Coordinates of C-alpha atoms in Angstrom, one line a residue:
X272 CA -76.1 26.6 33.3
X273 CA -78.3 25.5 36.2
X274 CA -77.0 25.2 39.7
X275 CA -77.6 21.4 39.6
X276 CA -75.5 20.9 36.4
X277 CA -72.6 23.1 37.8
X278 CA -72.5 20.9 40.9
X279 CA -72.5 17.7 38.8
X280 CA -69.5 18.8 36.7
X281 CA -67.5 19.7 39.9
X282 CA -68.2 16.3 41.4
X283 CA -67.1 14.5 38.2
X284 CA -63.9 16.5 37.9
X285 CA -63.0 16.0 41.6
X286 CA -63.5 12.2 41.1
X287 CA -61.2 12.2 38.1
X288 CA -58.4 14.0 40.0
X289 CA -58.7 11.6 42.9
X290 CA -58.6 8.6 40.6
X291 CA -55.5 9.9 38.7
X292 CA -53.6 10.7 41.9
X293 CA -54.4 7.2 43.3
X294 CA -53.1 5.5 40.1
X295 CA -49.9 7.5 40.2
X296 CA -49.3 6.6 43.9
X297 CA -49.9 2.9 43.1
X298 CA -47.5 2.9 40.2
X299 CA -44.8 4.6 42.3
X300 CA -45.3 2.1 45.0
X301 CA -45.0 -0.9 42.6
X302 CA -42.4 0.4 40.0
X303 CA -40.7 3.4 41.5
X304 CA -40.5 6.9 40.0
X305 CA -40.4 6.0 36.3
X306 CA -42.1 7.4 33.3
X307 CA -45.2 5.4 32.4
X308 CA -44.3 3.3 29.3
X309 CA -47.6 2.4 27.6
X310 CA -48.2 -0.9 25.8
X311 CA -49.2 -0.2 22.2
X312 CA -52.1 -2.6 22.2
X313 CA -53.6 -2.1 25.7
X314 CA -52.4 1.2 26.8
X315 CA -51.4 -0.3 30.1
X316 CA -47.9 0.3 31.7
X317 CA -45.2 -2.3 30.9
X318 CA -43.4 -3.9 33.8
X319 CA -39.7 -3.4 34.4
X320 CA -39.0 -7.1 34.1
X321 CA -40.1 -7.0 30.5
X322 CA -37.2 -4.7 29.7
X323 CA -34.8 -6.8 31.8
X324 CA -35.9 -9.9 29.9
X325 CA -35.4 -8.2 26.5
X326 CA -32.0 -7.0 27.5
X327 CA -31.0 -10.5 28.6
X328 CA -32.2 -12.0 25.4
X329 CA -30.2 -9.5 23.3
X330 CA -27.1 -10.2 25.4
X331 CA -27.5 -13.9 24.8
X332 CA -27.8 -13.3 21.0
X333 CA -24.6 -11.3 21.1
X334 CA -22.8 -14.0 23.0
X335 CA -23.9 -16.7 20.6
X336 CA -22.6 -14.7 17.7
X337 CA -19.3 -14.1 19.5
X338 CA -19.0 -17.8 20.3
X339 CA -19.7 -18.7 16.7
X340 CA -16.8 -16.5 15.6
X341 CA -13.9 -17.1 17.9
X342 CA -11.8 -14.1 18.6
X343 CA -14.3 -11.8 16.9
X344 CA -16.2 -8.9 18.4
X345 CA -18.9 -9.0 15.7
X346 CA -22.4 -8.3 16.7
X347 CA -25.5 -8.7 14.6
X348 CA -27.0 -5.5 16.1
X349 CA -23.9 -3.3 15.3
X350 CA -23.4 -1.5 12.1
X351 CA -19.9 -1.1 10.7
X352 CA -19.2 2.7 10.7
X353 CA -16.5 2.6 8.0
X354 CA -18.4 1.0 5.1
X355 CA -17.1 2.1 1.7
X356 CA -19.5 3.9 -0.6
X357 CA -21.7 1.9 -2.9
X358 CA -20.2 3.6 -6.0
X359 CA -16.8 4.9 -6.8
X360 CA -14.9 5.9 -10.0
X361 CA -11.6 4.3 -9.0
X362 CA -11.0 1.6 -6.3
X363 CA -7.3 1.1 -5.3
X364 CA -6.7 -2.3 -3.7
X365 CA -3.8 -1.9 -1.4
X366 CA -3.2 0.9 1.1
X367 CA 0.6 0.8 1.2
X368 CA 2.8 3.6 0.0
X369 CA 2.2 2.7 -3.7
X370 CA -1.6 2.7 -3.3
X371 CA -1.7 6.1 -1.5
X372 CA 0.8 7.6 -4.0
X373 CA -1.5 6.7 -6.8
X374 CA -4.5 8.1 -5.0
X375 CA -2.7 11.3 -4.3
X376 CA -1.6 11.9 -7.9
X377 CA -5.0 11.0 -9.3
X378 CA -6.6 13.6 -7.1
X379 CA -3.8 16.0 -8.1
X380 CA -4.8 15.8 -11.7
X381 CA -8.5 16.7 -11.2
X382 CA -9.8 19.7 -12.9
X383 CA -12.6 20.1 -10.3
X384 CA -12.2 19.1 -6.7
X385 CA -14.3 16.0 -6.0
X386 CA -14.7 15.3 -9.7
X387 CA -13.4 11.8 -9.2
X388 CA -14.3 9.5 -6.3
X389 CA -11.3 7.5 -5.3
X390 CA -11.4 4.7 -2.7
X391 CA -8.4 3.0 -1.1
X392 CA -9.0 -0.4 0.4
X393 CA -6.5 -1.8 2.9
X394 CA -7.0 -5.0 4.8
X395 CA -4.2 -4.3 7.4
X396 CA -5.1 -0.9 8.9
X397 CA -2.3 -1.2 11.5
X398 CA 0.2 -2.0 8.8
X399 CA 1.6 -4.8 11.0
X400 CA 2.5 -6.9 7.9
X401 CA 2.9 -4.1 5.3
X402 CA 5.9 -4.3 3.1
X403 CA 6.2 -0.5 3.2
X404 CA 7.0 -0.1 6.9
X405 CA 9.0 -3.3 7.2
X406 CA 11.6 -2.3 4.6
X407 CA 15.1 -1.0 5.1
X408 CA 14.0 2.4 3.6
X409 CA 16.7 2.8 1.0
X410 CA 16.7 4.8 -2.3
X411 CA 19.4 4.5 -5.0
X412 CA 20.0 5.3 -8.7
X413 CA 22.4 2.4 -9.3
X414 CA 20.3 0.1 -11.4
X415 CA 20.9 -1.6 -14.7
X416 CA 17.7 -0.4 -16.4
X417 CA 17.3 3.2 -17.4
X418 CA 13.6 3.1 -16.4
X419 CA 14.4 2.3 -12.8
X420 CA 17.1 5.0 -12.8
X421 CA 14.6 7.7 -14.0
X422 CA 12.1 6.6 -11.4
X423 CA 14.7 6.9 -8.6
X424 CA 15.8 10.3 -9.8
X425 CA 12.3 11.6 -9.8
X426 CA 11.6 10.1 -6.4
X427 CA 14.7 11.7 -4.9
X428 CA 13.7 15.1 -6.3
X429 CA 10.2 14.6 -4.9
X430 CA 11.5 13.7 -1.4
X431 CA 13.8 16.8 -1.2
X432 CA 10.7 19.0 -1.8
X433 CA 8.2 16.8 -0.1
X434 CA 6.5 19.6 1.9
X435 CA 5.7 21.4 -1.3
X436 CA 3.9 18.3 -2.5
X437 CA 2.4 16.7 0.6
X438 CA 2.2 19.5 3.1
X439 CA -1.2 20.0 4.7
X440 CA -2.4 23.3 6.1
X441 CA -2.5 23.4 10.0
X442 CA -0.5 20.1 10.1
X443 CA 3.1 19.6 11.2
X444 CA 5.7 19.7 8.4
X445 CA 7.0 16.4 7.1
X446 CA 10.5 15.2 8.2
X447 CA 11.5 12.1 6.2
X448 CA 14.8 11.9 7.9
X449 CA 16.4 11.6 4.5
X450 CA 20.1 10.7 5.0
X451 CA 21.8 11.3 1.6
X452 CA 24.9 9.2 2.4
X453 CA 25.0 7.3 -0.9
X454 CA 25.2 3.6 -1.8
X455 CA 28.5 1.8 -2.1
X456 CA 28.4 -1.4 -4.2
X457 CA 31.5 -3.7 -4.1
X458 CA 32.3 -6.0 -7.0
X459 CA 34.4 -9.0 -7.3
X460 CA 36.4 -9.9 -10.4
X461 CA 33.6 -12.0 -11.8
X462 CA 31.1 -9.2 -11.8
X463 CA 33.3 -6.1 -12.3
X464 CA 32.5 -5.9 -16.0
X465 CA 28.8 -5.8 -15.2
X466 CA 29.4 -2.9 -12.8
X467 CA 31.2 -1.0 -15.6
X468 CA 28.3 -1.5 -18.0
X469 CA 25.8 -0.4 -15.4
X470 CA 27.9 2.7 -14.6
X471 CA 27.7 3.8 -18.2
X472 CA 24.0 3.3 -18.2
X473 CA 23.6 5.2 -15.0
X474 CA 25.7 8.2 -16.1
X475 CA 23.8 8.4 -19.4
X476 CA 20.5 8.4 -17.5
X477 CA 21.7 11.3 -15.4
X478 CA 22.7 9.6 -12.2
X479 CA 25.7 11.0 -10.3
X480 CA 27.9 8.0 -9.5
X481 CA 31.6 7.3 -9.4
X482 CA 33.7 4.2 -9.9
X483 CA 36.4 3.6 -7.2
X484 CA 39.4 1.4 -7.1
X485 CA 40.1 -0.7 -4.0
X486 CA 42.7 1.8 -3.0
X487 CA 40.3 4.7 -3.3
X488 CA 37.7 2.7 -1.3
X489 CA 40.3 2.2 1.5
X490 CA 41.2 5.8 1.5
X491 CA 37.6 7.0 1.8
X492 CA 36.4 4.3 4.1
X493 CA 39.4 2.9 6.1
X494 CA 37.2 0.6 8.1
X495 CA 36.4 -1.6 5.0
X496 CA 38.4 -4.7 4.3
X497 CA 38.9 -4.6 0.5
X498 CA 40.1 -8.2 0.1
X499 CA 38.5 -9.6 -3.0
X500 CA 37.2 -6.2 -4.1
X501 CA 38.2 -5.3 -7.7
X502 CA 35.9 -2.4 -8.3
X503 CA 33.3 -0.2 -6.4
X504 CA 30.5 2.1 -7.4
X505 CA 29.6 5.0 -5.2
X506 CA 26.5 7.2 -5.4
X507 CA 27.4 10.9 -5.1
X508 CA 23.8 12.4 -5.0
X509 CA 20.2 11.4 -4.5
X510 CA 20.9 8.2 -2.6
X511 CA 20.6 7.1 1.0
X512 CA 17.7 6.1 3.2
X513 CA 14.6 7.6 4.9
X514 CA 11.8 6.7 7.2
X515 CA 9.3 4.6 5.3
X516 CA 6.4 5.1 7.8
X517 CA 6.7 8.9 7.5
X518 CA 6.5 8.7 3.7
X519 CA 3.4 6.4 3.8
X520 CA 1.6 8.6 6.4
X521 CA 2.4 11.7 4.4
X522 CA 0.9 10.4 1.2
X523 CA -2.1 9.0 3.2
X524 CA -2.7 12.3 5.1
X525 CA -2.5 14.4 1.9
X526 CA -4.7 12.1 -0.1
X527 CA -7.4 12.1 2.5
X528 CA -7.3 15.9 2.8
X529 CA -8.0 16.0 -1.0
X530 CA -11.1 13.8 -0.7
X531 CA -9.8 10.2 -1.1
X532 CA -11.9 7.8 0.9
X533 CA -10.1 5.3 3.1
X534 CA -11.7 1.9 3.8
X535 CA -10.4 -0.8 6.1
X536 CA -11.4 -4.1 4.6
X537 CA -10.4 -6.9 2.3
X538 CA -11.4 -7.4 -1.3
X539 CA -12.7 -11.0 -1.4
X540 CA -14.4 -11.1 -4.8
X541 CA -15.3 -9.3 -8.0
X542 CA -18.5 -9.1 -10.0
X543 CA -17.6 -8.9 -13.7
X544 CA -19.0 -9.4 -17.2
X545 CA -17.4 -11.5 -19.9
X546 CA -17.3 -11.0 -23.6
X547 CA -15.9 -13.5 -26.1
X548 CA -13.5 -12.3 -28.7
X549 CA -12.1 -14.3 -31.6
X550 CA -8.4 -14.0 -32.5
X551 CA -6.9 -14.0 -36.0
X552 CA -6.2 -17.7 -35.5
X553 CA -9.8 -18.4 -34.7
X554 CA -9.3 -19.0 -31.0
X555 CA -11.9 -17.6 -28.5
X556 CA -10.6 -15.3 -25.8
X557 CA -12.7 -14.2 -22.8
X558 CA -12.4 -10.5 -22.1
X559 CA -13.5 -9.5 -18.6
X560 CA -14.7 -6.1 -17.2
X561 CA -15.1 -5.6 -13.5
X562 CA -18.4 -4.1 -12.5
X563 CA -18.1 -4.1 -8.7
X564 CA -15.6 -5.0 -5.9
X565 CA -16.7 -7.0 -2.8
X566 CA -15.1 -5.5 0.3
X567 CA -15.3 -7.6 3.4
X568 CA -15.2 -5.6 6.7
X569 CA -12.6 -6.6 9.3
X570 CA -13.8 -9.0 12.1
X571 CA -17.2 -9.1 10.5
X572 CA -19.5 -11.0 8.2
X573 CA -20.6 -7.8 6.7
X574 CA -19.5 -6.8 3.3
X575 CA -20.1 -3.9 0.8
X576 CA -20.1 -4.2 -3.0
X577 CA -18.6 -1.2 -4.6
X578 CA -19.5 -0.4 -8.2
X579 CA -16.6 1.1 -10.0
X580 CA -15.1 2.0 -13.4
X581 CA -11.5 1.2 -12.7
X582 CA -9.6 -1.1 -10.3
X583 CA -6.0 -0.5 -9.5
X584 CA -4.1 -3.6 -8.2
X585 CA -1.6 -2.3 -5.8
X586 CA -1.9 -5.2 -3.4
X587 CA 1.9 -5.9 -3.3
X588 CA 2.9 -9.4 -2.5
X589 CA -0.7 -10.6 -2.7
X590 CA -1.6 -9.1 -6.0
X591 CA -1.9 -12.5 -7.7
X592 CA -4.8 -13.4 -5.4
X593 CA -6.8 -10.6 -7.0
X594 CA -6.2 -11.8 -10.6
X595 CA -6.9 -15.4 -9.5
X596 CA -10.4 -14.2 -8.4
X597 CA -10.9 -13.2 -12.1
X598 CA -9.8 -16.5 -13.4
X599 CA -6.4 -15.4 -14.6
X600 CA -4.0 -18.4 -14.4
X601 CA -6.7 -21.0 -14.6
X602 CA -7.2 -21.1 -18.4
X603 CA -5.5 -23.3 -20.9
X604 CA -1.7 -23.6 -20.3
X605 CA -0.9 -22.4 -23.8
X606 CA -3.0 -19.3 -23.5
X607 CA -2.7 -15.9 -21.9
X608 CA -5.5 -16.8 -19.5
X609 CA -3.4 -19.7 -18.3
X610 CA -0.5 -17.4 -17.2
X611 CA -0.9 -16.3 -13.6
X612 CA 0.4 -12.9 -12.5
X613 CA 4.1 -13.5 -11.8
X614 CA 4.1 -11.9 -8.4
X615 CA 4.5 -13.8 -5.1
X616 CA 5.5 -13.0 -1.6
X617 CA 9.1 -13.5 -0.6
X618 CA 10.1 -13.1 3.0
X619 CA 13.2 -11.0 3.9
X620 CA 14.8 -10.6 7.3
X621 CA 16.0 -7.3 8.7
X622 CA 18.3 -7.3 11.8
X623 CA 19.1 -4.3 14.0
X624 CA 22.5 -4.6 15.6
X625 CA 24.5 -2.5 18.0
X626 CA 28.2 -1.8 17.6
X627 CA 29.5 1.3 19.5
X628 CA 32.8 1.3 17.5
X629 CA 31.1 0.8 14.1
X630 CA 31.3 3.2 11.1
X631 CA 30.4 6.8 11.8
X632 CA 28.4 9.5 10.0
X633 CA 30.2 9.0 6.7
X634 CA 29.0 5.4 6.5
X635 CA 27.2 4.7 3.2
X636 CA 24.6 2.1 2.5
X637 CA 27.0 -0.7 1.7
X638 CA 26.1 -3.7 -0.4
X639 CA 28.8 -6.4 -0.7
X640 CA 29.1 -8.7 -3.7
X641 CA 28.1 -11.6 -1.3
X642 CA 24.7 -10.0 -0.9
X643 CA 25.1 -8.7 2.6
X644 CA 24.2 -5.1 3.2
X645 CA 24.1 -2.7 6.1
X646 CA 23.4 1.0 6.8
X647 CA 23.6 3.2 9.8
X648 CA 20.4 3.7 11.9
X649 CA 20.5 6.9 13.9
X650 CA 23.5 8.2 15.9
X651 CA 23.6 5.7 18.7
X652 CA 25.8 3.0 17.1
X653 CA 22.9 1.0 15.7
X654 CA 22.8 -0.5 12.2
X655 CA 20.3 -2.3 10.0
X656 CA 21.8 -5.3 8.3
X657 CA 20.4 -8.2 6.1
X658 CA 20.9 -10.4 3.1
X659 CA 18.6 -11.8 0.4
X660 CA 18.7 -15.6 0.6
X661 CA 19.5 -17.8 -2.4
X662 CA 16.7 -19.3 -4.4
X663 CA 17.1 -22.7 -2.6
X664 CA 17.0 -20.9 0.8
X665 CA 13.8 -19.0 0.3
X666 CA 11.9 -19.2 3.7
X667 CA 8.3 -20.1 4.4
X668 CA 5.9 -17.2 3.7
X669 CA 3.0 -18.5 5.7
X670 CA 4.2 -16.3 8.7
X671 CA 6.5 -13.4 9.5
X672 CA 8.7 -15.3 12.0
X673 CA 12.4 -14.3 12.0
X674 CA 15.1 -16.9 11.5
X675 CA 17.9 -15.8 13.8
X676 CA 20.1 -18.8 12.7
X677 CA 20.1 -17.2 9.3
X678 CA 21.9 -14.2 10.7
X679 CA 24.4 -16.4 12.5
X680 CA 25.2 -18.6 9.5
X681 CA 24.7 -16.4 6.4
X682 CA 24.8 -12.7 7.5
X683 CA 27.3 -12.2 10.3
X684 CA 30.3 -14.0 8.9
X685 CA 30.3 -12.1 5.6
X686 CA 29.5 -8.8 7.4
X687 CA 32.4 -9.2 9.9
X688 CA 34.7 -10.2 7.1
X689 CA 34.0 -7.0 5.1
X690 CA 33.9 -4.7 8.2
X691 CA 36.0 -6.3 10.9
X692 CA 34.7 -4.1 13.7
X693 CA 31.3 -5.8 13.3
X694 CA 32.8 -8.9 15.0
X695 CA 31.8 -7.3 18.3
X696 CA 28.2 -6.4 17.3
X697 CA 25.1 -7.5 19.3
X698 CA 21.7 -8.1 17.8
X699 CA 19.1 -5.9 19.4
X700 CA 16.0 -6.8 17.4
X701 CA 14.8 -8.2 14.1
X702 CA 11.7 -8.4 11.9
X703 CA 10.6 -9.9 8.7
X704 CA 8.7 -8.4 5.7
X705 CA 7.4 -9.4 2.3
X706 CA 8.7 -8.5 -1.1
X707 CA 6.2 -8.3 -3.9
X708 CA 8.6 -10.5 -5.9
X709 CA 8.2 -10.5 -9.7
X710 CA 9.4 -14.0 -10.7
X711 CA 9.9 -12.9 -14.3
X712 CA 12.5 -10.2 -14.1
X713 CA 12.2 -8.6 -10.6
X714 CA 10.9 -5.3 -12.0
X715 CA 7.7 -3.4 -11.5
X716 CA 4.5 -4.4 -13.5
X717 CA 2.8 -1.2 -14.6
X718 CA -0.3 -1.1 -16.9
X719 CA -3.4 -3.0 -17.8
X720 CA -3.9 -6.7 -18.1
X721 CA -4.7 -7.8 -21.6
X722 CA -7.7 -9.8 -20.5
X723 CA -9.2 -7.4 -17.9
X724 CA -9.9 -4.1 -19.6
X725 CA -10.3 -2.0 -16.4
X726 CA -7.8 -3.4 -14.0
X727 CA -4.4 -1.6 -13.8
X728 CA -1.3 -2.9 -12.1
X729 CA 1.3 -1.2 -9.9
X730 CA 3.0 -4.2 -8.3
X731 CA 5.9 -6.6 -8.5
X732 CA 8.6 -4.1 -7.7
X733 CA 10.6 -6.7 -5.8
X734 CA 11.9 -4.5 -3.1
X735 CA 12.0 -1.2 -5.1
X736 CA 8.4 -0.2 -4.6
X737 CA 9.0 2.1 -1.6
X738 CA 11.7 4.2 -3.3
X739 CA 9.8 4.3 -6.6
X740 CA 6.4 5.2 -5.1
X741 CA 6.7 8.9 -5.5
X742 CA 8.1 8.7 -9.0
X743 CA 6.6 9.0 -12.5
X744 CA 6.0 6.1 -14.9
X745 CA 9.4 5.8 -16.6
X746 CA 10.0 9.6 -16.5
X747 CA 12.9 11.9 -16.3
X748 CA 12.9 15.7 -15.5
X749 CA 13.8 18.1 -18.3
X750 CA 14.0 21.9 -18.4
X751 CA 10.6 22.0 -20.2
X752 CA 8.8 19.7 -17.7
X753 CA 8.3 16.0 -17.3
X754 CA 9.1 13.7 -20.2
X755 CA 7.7 10.2 -20.6
X756 CA 10.0 7.7 -22.1
X757 CA 9.0 4.4 -23.7
X758 CA 12.7 3.7 -24.2
X759 CA 13.7 0.1 -24.3
X760 CA 10.2 -1.3 -25.0
X761 CA 11.7 -3.7 -27.5
X762 CA 13.3 -5.6 -24.7
X763 CA 11.7 -8.9 -23.7
X764 CA 9.1 -8.5 -21.0
X765 CA 8.4 -4.8 -21.6
X766 CA 5.3 -3.8 -23.5
X767 CA 3.4 -0.6 -24.0
X768 CA -0.2 -0.9 -22.8
X769 CA -1.3 2.4 -24.3
X770 CA -3.6 0.9 -26.9
X771 CA -1.5 2.5 -29.6
X772 CA 1.6 1.4 -31.5
X773 CA 4.7 2.4 -29.7
X774 CA 8.2 2.2 -31.2
X775 CA 11.4 1.8 -29.3
X776 CA 12.9 5.2 -28.4
X777 CA 9.6 7.0 -29.0
X778 CA 8.9 9.9 -26.6
X779 CA 5.6 11.0 -25.3
X780 CA 5.8 14.5 -23.8
X781 CA 3.2 15.8 -21.3
X782 CA 3.9 19.2 -20.1
X783 CA 4.1 19.5 -16.3
X784 CA 3.3 15.8 -15.9
X785 CA 3.1 15.0 -12.2
X786 CA 5.4 12.1 -11.2
X787 CA 2.6 9.7 -10.2
X788 CA 3.3 6.0 -10.7
X789 CA 0.9 4.6 -13.3
X790 CA -0.6 8.1 -13.6
X791 CA 0.2 8.2 -17.3
X792 CA -1.4 4.8 -17.9
X793 CA -4.5 5.7 -15.8
X794 CA -4.8 9.0 -17.6
X795 CA -5.1 7.3 -20.9
X796 CA -7.8 5.1 -19.6
X797 CA -9.6 7.9 -17.8
X798 CA -9.5 10.1 -20.9
X799 CA -11.2 7.3 -22.8
X800 CA -13.7 6.9 -20.0
X801 CA -14.4 10.6 -20.1
X802 CA -15.1 10.4 -23.9
X803 CA -17.4 7.4 -23.5
X804 CA -19.3 8.3 -20.3
X805 CA -18.6 12.0 -19.5
X806 CA -18.2 10.9 -15.9
X807 CA -14.7 11.7 -14.9
X808 CA -13.0 15.1 -15.1
X809 CA -9.3 14.8 -15.8
X810 CA -6.6 16.6 -17.6

């Protein structure tokens, strides 16, 4: 290269360096020490006020959205992190103890871990209105139906060995605080014969109960006033009370560890298909099949449709709202479609009272024939008391406010009459909760709706759901394993939804059947689904 060309290159290079240094100094003087953000169209640096204006505009958008939804923190620029999956095999609506128990037992029956995708949807993640945690937490075998007795026996056995079932590695062991102090029912002369009939049923079903005369009651519990008492029934085993929240959390923790997906949201709609079937009488019947569940996110306009094969209605007191979304109850009055699900919320009050001189450690869960009940709560002289109102006294269910006058007028007088020491009690606190009240016969509804061929029910237990949640579907334990009973299916209101003819007293044996509520019914459906679609892997 000639001397002139080398000199020309050096001059051009020096000019470029000087120009670049001058531009950098000018940018620092105007904008400070910032990285040069280049405009995509011109390549020129963007001014700081551009970003400030953009941030202000976005903040204004967020404020408008917040103002449009009072009390909401929703933002159009935020994405809900807990959206449910777009597809699932089973969607359980209701994350109370019943829903989580079903989820646990379904995963327990898997051949291959992860073979079935189960989603539990709960609209109240804090459980502030959940029937589970607002209950009195009792468990008893003293029922009039053998089915309920078998459920309670299985539940009690499950609770005694709960860490074998629901224990999770590297987590604290479960302490249900199960106080097996027994139930004591008191009967007047008008209902004593019913107590004797129930006693025979309970003993035949395997419950350990004993009938006591008023004299025997007074000898065992001298603090009870036996005036008006003709007969009493006392549970000797497998009865008492426990902590409802601990049981719920144990099922939930175990199910999640097994792969169950938890979703905080509310089911607001279903997408379904309808097929018309003609009956033998020539009437047309609409059969529905759910294709997807619409899950609304909390405090948000965002929703997620979840395609699924099976929906389990475990929504408790609000189960009828789900069937109403599918048109059940709005058909002709003389048809099945015109019959709504007979489950509605009923509000019940629970009062915590303090009485230092009250019954001691031997105190049972006492239920007087007037309807008043009480049980001991801890060791500090506290007791949980309550009473179910008469039909004409049913309180408003639009809220969970407590009626303290109900305690003064309807609870305390009867309680103090039966246990005189309670005349000196003081009310410490109170709360209200909902029963999923079955208006037909106050017993649980288990199985499939005849017009919705992939919705199964576990609802309507009318206050028994908590104690029956760990139990099998009408099951009793035998030496050879778990036995399913369809006993008593000839009774009005009880039907077998197995899709096969079932005779009264017929037994269906499934070796080592896990005591999961509605598990047997779901297994029948899932086995059919396996055969048709080869999608789910179940026993």
